[in-house]
PDB file of C-alpha atoms in Angstrom:
ATOM      1  CA  MET A1463     -21.347  -2.919  -7.692  1.00  0.00           C
ATOM      2  CA  LYS A1464     -20.897  -2.291  -3.982  1.00  0.00           C
ATOM      3  CA  THR A1465     -17.721  -0.769  -2.581  1.00  0.00           C
ATOM      4  CA  ILE A1466     -15.262  -1.691   0.159  1.00  0.00           C
ATOM      5  CA  LEU A1467     -12.979   1.196   1.066  1.00  0.00           C
ATOM      6  CA  VAL A1468      -9.550   0.230   2.412  1.00  0.00           C
ATOM      7  CA  THR A1469      -7.287   2.972   3.738  1.00  0.00           C
ATOM      8  CA  ALA A1470      -3.688   3.032   4.941  1.00  0.00           C
ATOM      9  CA  PHE A1471      -1.069   5.571   5.929  1.00  0.00           C
ATOM     10  CA  GLU A1472       1.931   7.337   4.484  1.00  0.00           C
ATOM     11  CA  PRO A1473       5.311   6.681   6.189  1.00  0.00           C
ATOM     12  CA  PHE A1474       5.875   8.322   9.572  1.00  0.00           C
ATOM     13  CA  GLY A1475       8.316   8.455  12.447  1.00  0.00           C
ATOM     14  CA  GLY A1476      11.338   8.712  10.180  1.00  0.00           C
ATOM     15  CA  ASP A1477      10.565   5.567   8.167  1.00  0.00           C
ATOM     16  CA  ALA A1478      10.791   5.684   4.375  1.00  0.00           C
ATOM     17  CA  ILE A1479       8.024   3.114   3.973  1.00  0.00           C
ATOM     18  CA  ASN A1480       4.748   2.218   5.657  1.00  0.00           C
ATOM     19  CA  PRO A1481       3.780  -1.466   5.392  1.00  0.00           C
ATOM     20  CA  SER A1482       0.089  -0.665   5.722  1.00  0.00           C
ATOM     21  CA  TRP A1483       0.097   1.229   2.419  1.00  0.00           C
ATOM     22  CA  GLU A1484       2.425  -1.187   0.633  1.00  0.00           C
ATOM     23  CA  ALA A1485       0.222  -4.109   1.706  1.00  0.00           C
ATOM     24  CA  ILE A1486      -3.048  -2.672   0.405  1.00  0.00           C
ATOM     25  CA  LYS A1487      -1.742  -1.363  -2.931  1.00  0.00           C
ATOM     26  CA  PRO A1488      -2.183  -4.753  -4.683  1.00  0.00           C
ATOM     27  CA  LEU A1489      -5.827  -4.828  -3.512  1.00  0.00           C
ATOM     28  CA  GLN A1490      -6.938  -1.869  -5.647  1.00  0.00           C
ATOM     29  CA  GLY A1491      -9.781  -2.978  -7.916  1.00  0.00           C
ATOM     30  CA  GLU A1492      -9.975  -6.489  -6.440  1.00  0.00           C
ATOM     31  CA  GLN A1493     -13.469  -7.960  -6.400  1.00  0.00           C
ATOM     32  CA  ILE A1494     -14.785  -9.573  -3.226  1.00  0.00           C
ATOM     33  CA  ALA A1495     -18.093 -11.306  -3.992  1.00  0.00           C
ATOM     34  CA  ASP A1496     -20.371  -8.470  -5.143  1.00  0.00           C
ATOM     35  CA  ALA A1497     -18.062  -5.651  -4.046  1.00  0.00           C
ATOM     36  CA  LYS A1498     -15.014  -3.854  -5.431  1.00  0.00           C
ATOM     37  CA  ILE A1499     -12.103  -2.649  -3.313  1.00  0.00           C
ATOM     38  CA  GLU A1500     -11.036   0.987  -3.528  1.00  0.00           C
ATOM     39  CA  ILE A1501      -7.860   2.007  -1.692  1.00  0.00           C
ATOM     40  CA  TYR A1502      -6.927   5.413  -0.306  1.00  0.00           C
ATOM     41  CA  GLN A1503      -3.823   6.779   1.413  1.00  0.00           C
ATOM     42  CA  LEU A1504      -4.166   8.948   4.512  1.00  0.00           C
ATOM     43  CA  SER A1505      -1.697  11.442   5.937  1.00  0.00           C
ATOM     44  CA  CYS A1506      -0.201  10.554   9.298  1.00  0.00           C
ATOM     45  CA  VAL A1507      -1.484  13.861  10.653  1.00  0.00           C
ATOM     46  CA  PHE A1508      -4.081  14.483  13.335  1.00  0.00           C
ATOM     47  CA  GLY A1509      -7.182  16.114  11.893  1.00  0.00           C
ATOM     48  CA  ALA A1510      -6.027  15.990   8.269  1.00  0.00           C
ATOM     49  CA  ALA A1511      -6.291  12.199   8.217  1.00  0.00           C
ATOM     50  CA  LEU A1512      -9.937  12.392   9.246  1.00  0.00           C
ATOM     51  CA  ALA A1513     -10.743  15.076   6.688  1.00  0.00           C
ATOM     52  CA  GLN A1514      -9.227  12.857   3.993  1.00  0.00           C
ATOM     53  CA  LEU A1515     -11.030   9.775   5.294  1.00  0.00           C
ATOM     54  CA  TYR A1516     -14.401  11.519   5.351  1.00  0.00           C
ATOM     55  CA  ALA A1517     -13.866  12.833   1.820  1.00  0.00           C
ATOM     56  CA  ALA A1518     -13.077   9.303   0.609  1.00  0.00           C
ATOM     57  CA  ILE A1519     -16.164   7.890   2.320  1.00  0.00           C
ATOM     58  CA  ASP A1520     -18.356  10.580   0.786  1.00  0.00           C
ATOM     59  CA  LYS A1521     -16.805   9.910  -2.631  1.00  0.00           C
ATOM     60  CA  TYR A1522     -17.053   6.125  -2.695  1.00  0.00           C
ATOM     61  CA  GLN A1523     -20.151   5.641  -0.469  1.00  0.00           C
ATOM     62  CA  PRO A1524     -18.766   2.293   0.754  1.00  0.00           C
ATOM     63  CA  GLU A1525     -20.780  -0.390   2.487  1.00  0.00           C
ATOM     64  CA  MET A1526     -17.670  -1.319   4.499  1.00  0.00           C
ATOM     65  CA  VAL A1527     -14.472   0.494   5.484  1.00  0.00           C
ATOM     66  CA  LEU A1528     -11.287  -1.103   6.762  1.00  0.00           C
ATOM     67  CA  SER A1529      -8.465   1.166   7.853  1.00  0.00           C
ATOM     68  CA  VAL A1530      -4.972  -0.314   8.168  1.00  0.00           C
ATOM     69  CA  GLY A1531      -1.977   0.993  10.088  1.00  0.00           C
ATOM     70  CA  GLN A1532       1.558   0.064  11.135  1.00  0.00           C
ATOM     71  CA  ALA A1533       2.258  -1.315  14.595  1.00  0.00           C
ATOM     72  CA  GLY A1534       6.024  -1.735  14.790  1.00  0.00           C
ATOM     73  CA  GLY A1535       6.901  -4.266  17.475  1.00  0.00           C
ATOM     74  CA  ARG A1536       3.797  -6.395  17.126  1.00  0.00           C
ATOM     75  CA  PRO A1537       4.548  -9.868  15.723  1.00  0.00           C
ATOM     76  CA  ASP A1538       1.245 -10.526  13.966  1.00  0.00           C
ATOM     77  CA  ILE A1539      -1.711  -8.979  12.151  1.00  0.00           C
ATOM     78  CA  THR A1540      -3.867  -7.504  14.880  1.00  0.00           C
ATOM     79  CA  VAL A1541      -7.570  -6.810  14.417  1.00  0.00           C
ATOM     80  CA  GLU A1542      -8.616  -3.940  16.662  1.00  0.00           C
ATOM     81  CA  ARG A1543     -11.585  -4.297  19.002  1.00  0.00           C
ATOM     82  CA  ILE A1544     -12.045  -0.708  20.220  1.00  0.00           C
ATOM     83  CA  ALA A1545     -11.127   2.941  19.621  1.00  0.00           C
ATOM     84  CA  ILE A1546     -11.150   5.521  22.418  1.00  0.00           C
ATOM     85  CA  ASN A1547     -11.926   9.225  22.285  1.00  0.00           C
ATOM     86  CA  ILE A1548      -8.464  10.488  23.142  1.00  0.00           C
ATOM     87  CA  ASN A1549      -5.391  11.805  21.355  1.00  0.00           C
ATOM     88  CA  ASP A1550      -2.195  11.345  23.377  1.00  0.00           C
ATOM     89  CA  ALA A1551       0.755  11.454  21.010  1.00  0.00           C
ATOM     90  CA  ARG A1552       4.076  10.090  22.265  1.00  0.00           C
ATOM     91  CA  ILE A1553       5.745  11.489  19.136  1.00  0.00           C
ATOM     92  CA  ALA A1554       4.835  14.294  16.756  1.00  0.00           C
ATOM     93  CA  ASP A1555       2.834  13.511  13.641  1.00  0.00           C
ATOM     94  CA  ASN A1556       4.071  14.327  10.137  1.00  0.00           C
ATOM     95  CA  ALA A1557       2.976  17.951  10.522  1.00  0.00           C
ATOM     96  CA  GLY A1558       4.840  18.358  13.801  1.00  0.00           C
ATOM     97  CA  LYS A1559       1.653  18.270  15.885  1.00  0.00           C
ATOM     98  CA  GLN A1560       1.651  16.396  19.179  1.00  0.00           C
ATOM     99  CA  PRO A1561      -1.771  16.616  20.862  1.00  0.00           C
ATOM    100  CA  ILE A1562      -1.862  15.426  24.448  1.00  0.00           C
ATOM    101  CA  ASP A1563      -5.064  14.429  26.240  1.00  0.00           C
ATOM    102  CA  THR A1564      -7.419  15.978  23.675  1.00  0.00           C
ATOM    103  CA  PRO A1565     -10.601  14.330  22.353  1.00  0.00           C
ATOM    104  CA  VAL A1566     -10.805  12.951  18.841  1.00  0.00           C
ATOM    105  CA  VAL A1567     -14.375  14.261  18.698  1.00  0.00           C
ATOM    106  CA  THR A1568     -15.440  16.851  21.252  1.00  0.00           C
ATOM    107  CA  GLY A1569     -18.542  15.602  23.029  1.00  0.00           C
ATOM    108  CA  GLY A1570     -18.305  12.167  21.390  1.00  0.00           C
ATOM    109  CA  PRO A1571     -18.776   8.913  23.306  1.00  0.00           C
ATOM    110  CA  ALA A1572     -15.863   7.506  25.278  1.00  0.00           C
ATOM    111  CA  ALA A1573     -15.299   4.701  22.784  1.00  0.00           C
ATOM    112  CA  TYR A1574     -16.553   2.844  19.734  1.00  0.00           C
ATOM    113  CA  PHE A1575     -16.318  -0.895  19.119  1.00  0.00           C
ATOM    114  CA  SER A1576     -15.438  -2.212  15.670  1.00  0.00           C
ATOM    115  CA  SER A1577     -18.531  -3.203  13.715  1.00  0.00           C
ATOM    116  CA  LEU A1578     -16.624  -5.941  11.872  1.00  0.00           C
ATOM    117  CA  PRO A1579     -16.511  -9.635  12.927  1.00  0.00           C
ATOM    118  CA  ILE A1580     -13.085  -9.333  14.527  1.00  0.00           C
ATOM    119  CA  LYS A1581     -12.836 -12.864  15.915  1.00  0.00           C
ATOM    120  CA  ALA A1582     -13.986 -14.465  12.673  1.00  0.00           C
ATOM    121  CA  MET A1583     -11.341 -12.434  10.855  1.00  0.00           C
ATOM    122  CA  VAL A1584      -8.609 -13.574  13.251  1.00  0.00           C
ATOM    123  CA  ASN A1585      -9.780 -17.193  13.089  1.00  0.00           C
ATOM    124  CA  ALA A1586      -9.643 -17.159   9.283  1.00  0.00           C
ATOM    125  CA  LEU A1587      -6.126 -15.725   9.322  1.00  0.00           C
ATOM    126  CA  LYS A1588      -4.899 -18.359  11.769  1.00  0.00           C
ATOM    127  CA  THR A1589      -6.544 -21.105   9.723  1.00  0.00           C
ATOM    128  CA  ALA A1590      -4.622 -19.836   6.697  1.00  0.00           C
ATOM    129  CA  GLY A1591      -1.376 -20.064   8.673  1.00  0.00           C
ATOM    130  CA  ILE A1592      -1.003 -16.315   9.155  1.00  0.00           C
ATOM    131  CA  PRO A1593      -0.181 -15.073  12.694  1.00  0.00           C
ATOM    132  CA  ALA A1594      -3.080 -12.959  13.975  1.00  0.00           C
ATOM    133  CA  SER A1595      -4.829 -11.869  17.144  1.00  0.00           C
ATOM    134  CA  VAL A1596      -7.467  -9.510  18.496  1.00  0.00           C
ATOM    135  CA  SER A1597      -5.948  -6.309  19.873  1.00  0.00           C
ATOM    136  CA  GLN A1598      -7.561  -4.565  22.818  1.00  0.00           C
ATOM    137  CA  THR A1599      -5.988  -1.181  22.068  1.00  0.00           C
ATOM    138  CA  ALA A1600      -5.347   0.801  18.913  1.00  0.00           C
ATOM    139  CA  GLY A1601      -3.004   3.079  20.848  1.00  0.00           C
ATOM    140  CA  THR A1602      -3.502   6.835  21.194  1.00  0.00           C
ATOM    141  CA  PHE A1603      -1.712   8.055  18.065  1.00  0.00           C
ATOM    142  CA  VAL A1604      -3.127   8.668  14.562  1.00  0.00           C
ATOM    143  CA  CYS A1605      -4.302   5.050  14.120  1.00  0.00           C
ATOM    144  CA  ASN A1606      -6.702   5.267  17.054  1.00  0.00           C
ATOM    145  CA  HIS A1607      -7.613   8.788  15.912  1.00  0.00           C
ATOM    146  CA  VAL A1608      -8.651   7.387  12.522  1.00  0.00           C
ATOM    147  CA  MET A1609     -10.444   4.334  13.897  1.00  0.00           C
ATOM    148  CA  TYR A1610     -12.488   6.434  16.307  1.00  0.00           C
ATOM    149  CA  GLY A1611     -13.195   9.096  13.683  1.00  0.00           C
ATOM    150  CA  LEU A1612     -14.197   6.435  11.162  1.00  0.00           C
ATOM    151  CA  LEU A1613     -16.698   4.745  13.460  1.00  0.00           C
ATOM    152  CA  HIS A1614     -18.086   8.078  14.636  1.00  0.00           C
ATOM    153  CA  TYR A1615     -18.579   9.279  11.053  1.00  0.00           C
ATOM    154  CA  LEU A1616     -20.279   6.072   9.970  1.00  0.00           C
ATOM    155  CA  THR A1617     -22.574   6.199  12.996  1.00  0.00           C
ATOM    156  CA  GLN A1618     -23.533   9.788  12.247  1.00  0.00           C
ATOM    157  CA  LYS A1619     -23.797   9.732   8.431  1.00  0.00           C
ATOM    158  CA  TYR A1620     -23.785   6.156   7.153  1.00  0.00           C
ATOM    159  CA  PRO A1621     -25.336   3.963   9.866  1.00  0.00           C
ATOM    160  CA  ALA A1622     -25.809   1.018   7.511  1.00  0.00           C
ATOM    161  CA  ALA A1623     -22.075   0.862   6.742  1.00  0.00           C
ATOM    162  CA  ARG A1624     -19.613  -1.133   8.843  1.00  0.00           C
ATOM    163  CA  GLY A1625     -16.044  -0.295   9.752  1.00  0.00           C
ATOM    164  CA  GLY A1626     -12.963  -1.347  11.638  1.00  0.00           C
ATOM    165  CA  PHE A1627      -9.186  -1.211  11.896  1.00  0.00           C
ATOM    166  CA  VAL A1628      -6.285  -3.640  11.466  1.00  0.00           C
ATOM    167  CA  HIS A1629      -2.623  -3.182  12.402  1.00  0.00           C
ATOM    168  CA  VAL A1630       0.238  -4.870  10.542  1.00  0.00           C
ATOM    169  CA  PRO A1631       3.834  -5.456  11.750  1.00  0.00           C
ATOM    170  CA  TYR A1632       7.078  -4.091  10.367  1.00  0.00           C
ATOM    171  CA  LEU A1633       8.355  -5.292   7.017  1.00  0.00           C
ATOM    172  CA  PRO A1634      11.667  -7.240   7.164  1.00  0.00           C
ATOM    173  CA  GLU A1635      13.619  -4.237   5.836  1.00  0.00           C
ATOM    174  CA  GLN A1636      12.266  -2.134   8.720  1.00  0.00           C
ATOM    175  CA  ALA A1637      13.016  -4.801  11.317  1.00  0.00           C
ATOM    176  CA  ALA A1638      16.577  -5.034  10.009  1.00  0.00           C
ATOM    177  CA  LYS A1639      17.091  -1.467  11.201  1.00  0.00           C
ATOM    178  CA  ASN A1640      15.424  -2.116  14.574  1.00  0.00           C
ATOM    179  CA  ALA A1641      17.258  -4.921  16.346  1.00  0.00           C
ATOM    180  CA  GLY A1642      15.025  -7.560  17.860  1.00  0.00           C
ATOM    181  CA  MET A1643      11.810  -6.360  16.235  1.00  0.00           C
ATOM    182  CA  PRO A1644       9.510  -8.924  14.607  1.00  0.00           C
ATOM    183  CA  SER A1645       8.420  -8.588  10.988  1.00  0.00           C
ATOM    184  CA  MET A1646       6.178 -10.068   8.323  1.00  0.00           C
ATOM    185  CA  SER A1647       6.648 -10.340   4.571  1.00  0.00           C
ATOM    186  CA  LEU A1648       4.673  -8.034   2.311  1.00  0.00           C
ATOM    187  CA  VAL A1649       3.086 -10.973   0.474  1.00  0.00           C
ATOM    188  CA  THR A1650       1.840 -12.442   3.750  1.00  0.00           C
ATOM    189  CA  MET A1651       0.416  -9.091   4.847  1.00  0.00           C
ATOM    190  CA  THR A1652      -1.445  -8.561   1.575  1.00  0.00           C
ATOM    191  CA  THR A1653      -2.764 -12.125   1.588  1.00  0.00           C
ATOM    192  CA  GLY A1654      -3.853 -11.763   5.192  1.00  0.00           C
ATOM    193  CA  LEU A1655      -5.631  -8.477   4.613  1.00  0.00           C
ATOM    194  CA  LYS A1656      -7.521  -9.895   1.649  1.00  0.00           C
ATOM    195  CA  ILE A1657      -8.636 -12.852   3.760  1.00  0.00           C
ATOM    196  CA  ALA A1658      -9.717 -10.529   6.565  1.00  0.00           C
ATOM    197  CA  ILE A1659     -11.656  -8.336   4.144  1.00  0.00           C
ATOM    198  CA  GLU A1660     -13.404 -11.334   2.568  1.00  0.00           C
ATOM    199  CA  VAL A1661     -14.474 -12.669   5.957  1.00  0.00           C
ATOM    200  CA  ALA A1662     -15.634  -9.258   7.153  1.00  0.00           C
ATOM    201  CA  TRP A1663     -17.635  -8.692   3.974  1.00  0.00           C
ATOM    202  CA  LYS A1664     -19.376 -12.065   4.074  1.00  0.00           C
ATOM    203  CA  ASN A1665     -20.082 -12.176   7.821  1.00  0.00           C
ATOM    204  CA  LYS A1666     -22.044  -9.501   9.647  1.00  0.00           C
ATOM    205  CA  SER A1667     -22.121 -11.471  12.887  1.00  0.00           C
ATOM    206  CA  ASP A1668     -19.050 -12.670  14.769  1.00  0.00           C
ATOM    207  CA  ILE A1669     -18.087 -16.091  16.089  1.00  0.00           C
ATOM    208  CA  VAL A1670     -17.722 -16.983  19.760  1.00  0.00           C
ATOM    209  CA  ALA A1671     -14.045 -17.612  20.422  1.00  0.00           C
ATOM    210  CA  THR A1672     -11.489 -16.819  23.100  1.00  0.00           C
ATOM    211  CA  GLU A1673      -9.381 -13.842  22.046  1.00  0.00           C
ATOM    212  CA  GLY A1674      -9.284 -11.883  25.292  1.00  0.00           C
ATOM    213  CA  ALA A1675      -6.274 -10.583  27.181  1.00  0.00           C
ATOM    214  CA  ILE A1676      -5.283 -11.055  30.822  1.00  0.00           C
ATOM    215  CA  HIS A1677      -3.389  -7.753  30.890  1.00  0.00           C
TER     216      HIS A1677
END
C-alpha cells in the first residue's frame, strides 16, 4: 500500500496545545483510496524540524507529504501556495533560537511552489461548508522553514513525490485566552484536513479558480 505522510508540530509560543497535531492524530492509519496515512510530530525548532521531517520521509517513503501548522489569528483553513528561502523569526523557537534573515537552504532557489492542487483542495473544503482559502504566505517562522525544506528535499531526493503545507486556526480554548481571535473546532479541522488530503491524493492537476489576493 502507498503512503501519505502527514506532519504537524508540538506546541510553541507558550501554548499548551497545538491544533495542527491534535487535528491530525485521528488520521493515523486512515486509508485514502490505495494509500495509508502515517502521522509524525515535528519539533518547533529551526533545523531540528527538518532533520526529523527528512528522517520520516526516508522511513515511510511517501508518495505525498502534507505538513500542517498553526496560524493563530487566521479564521479558516489556509492552503499554502509558496514557501520562501528565508528564516526571519519574530519570536524564538522552542530551543530559544531566533534566526534572522538566514536561508533555509544555503544556495537553494528563492522559493518553491506547493506541488499539491491547492485550489481544488480549497474548493472541496468550501463545498463541504468548511471555511478555507489559498494563502500567499507561509510566514517566515518554522512553518515556512518546514514547507521550504520539504519541497527542497522532495525535489532533490524524491522527485516523483508531491508535497505541500496547510495552516489551521486556533482551537476555541486557545481563542478564549486571546480576545478577539477566531477559532475552529477540532472536529471541523480534522474533517477538513481529511477532505484536503483526499482531494490532493486523487488530483495531480489543479482547477482554475479565483483564489488570489489584492494585497
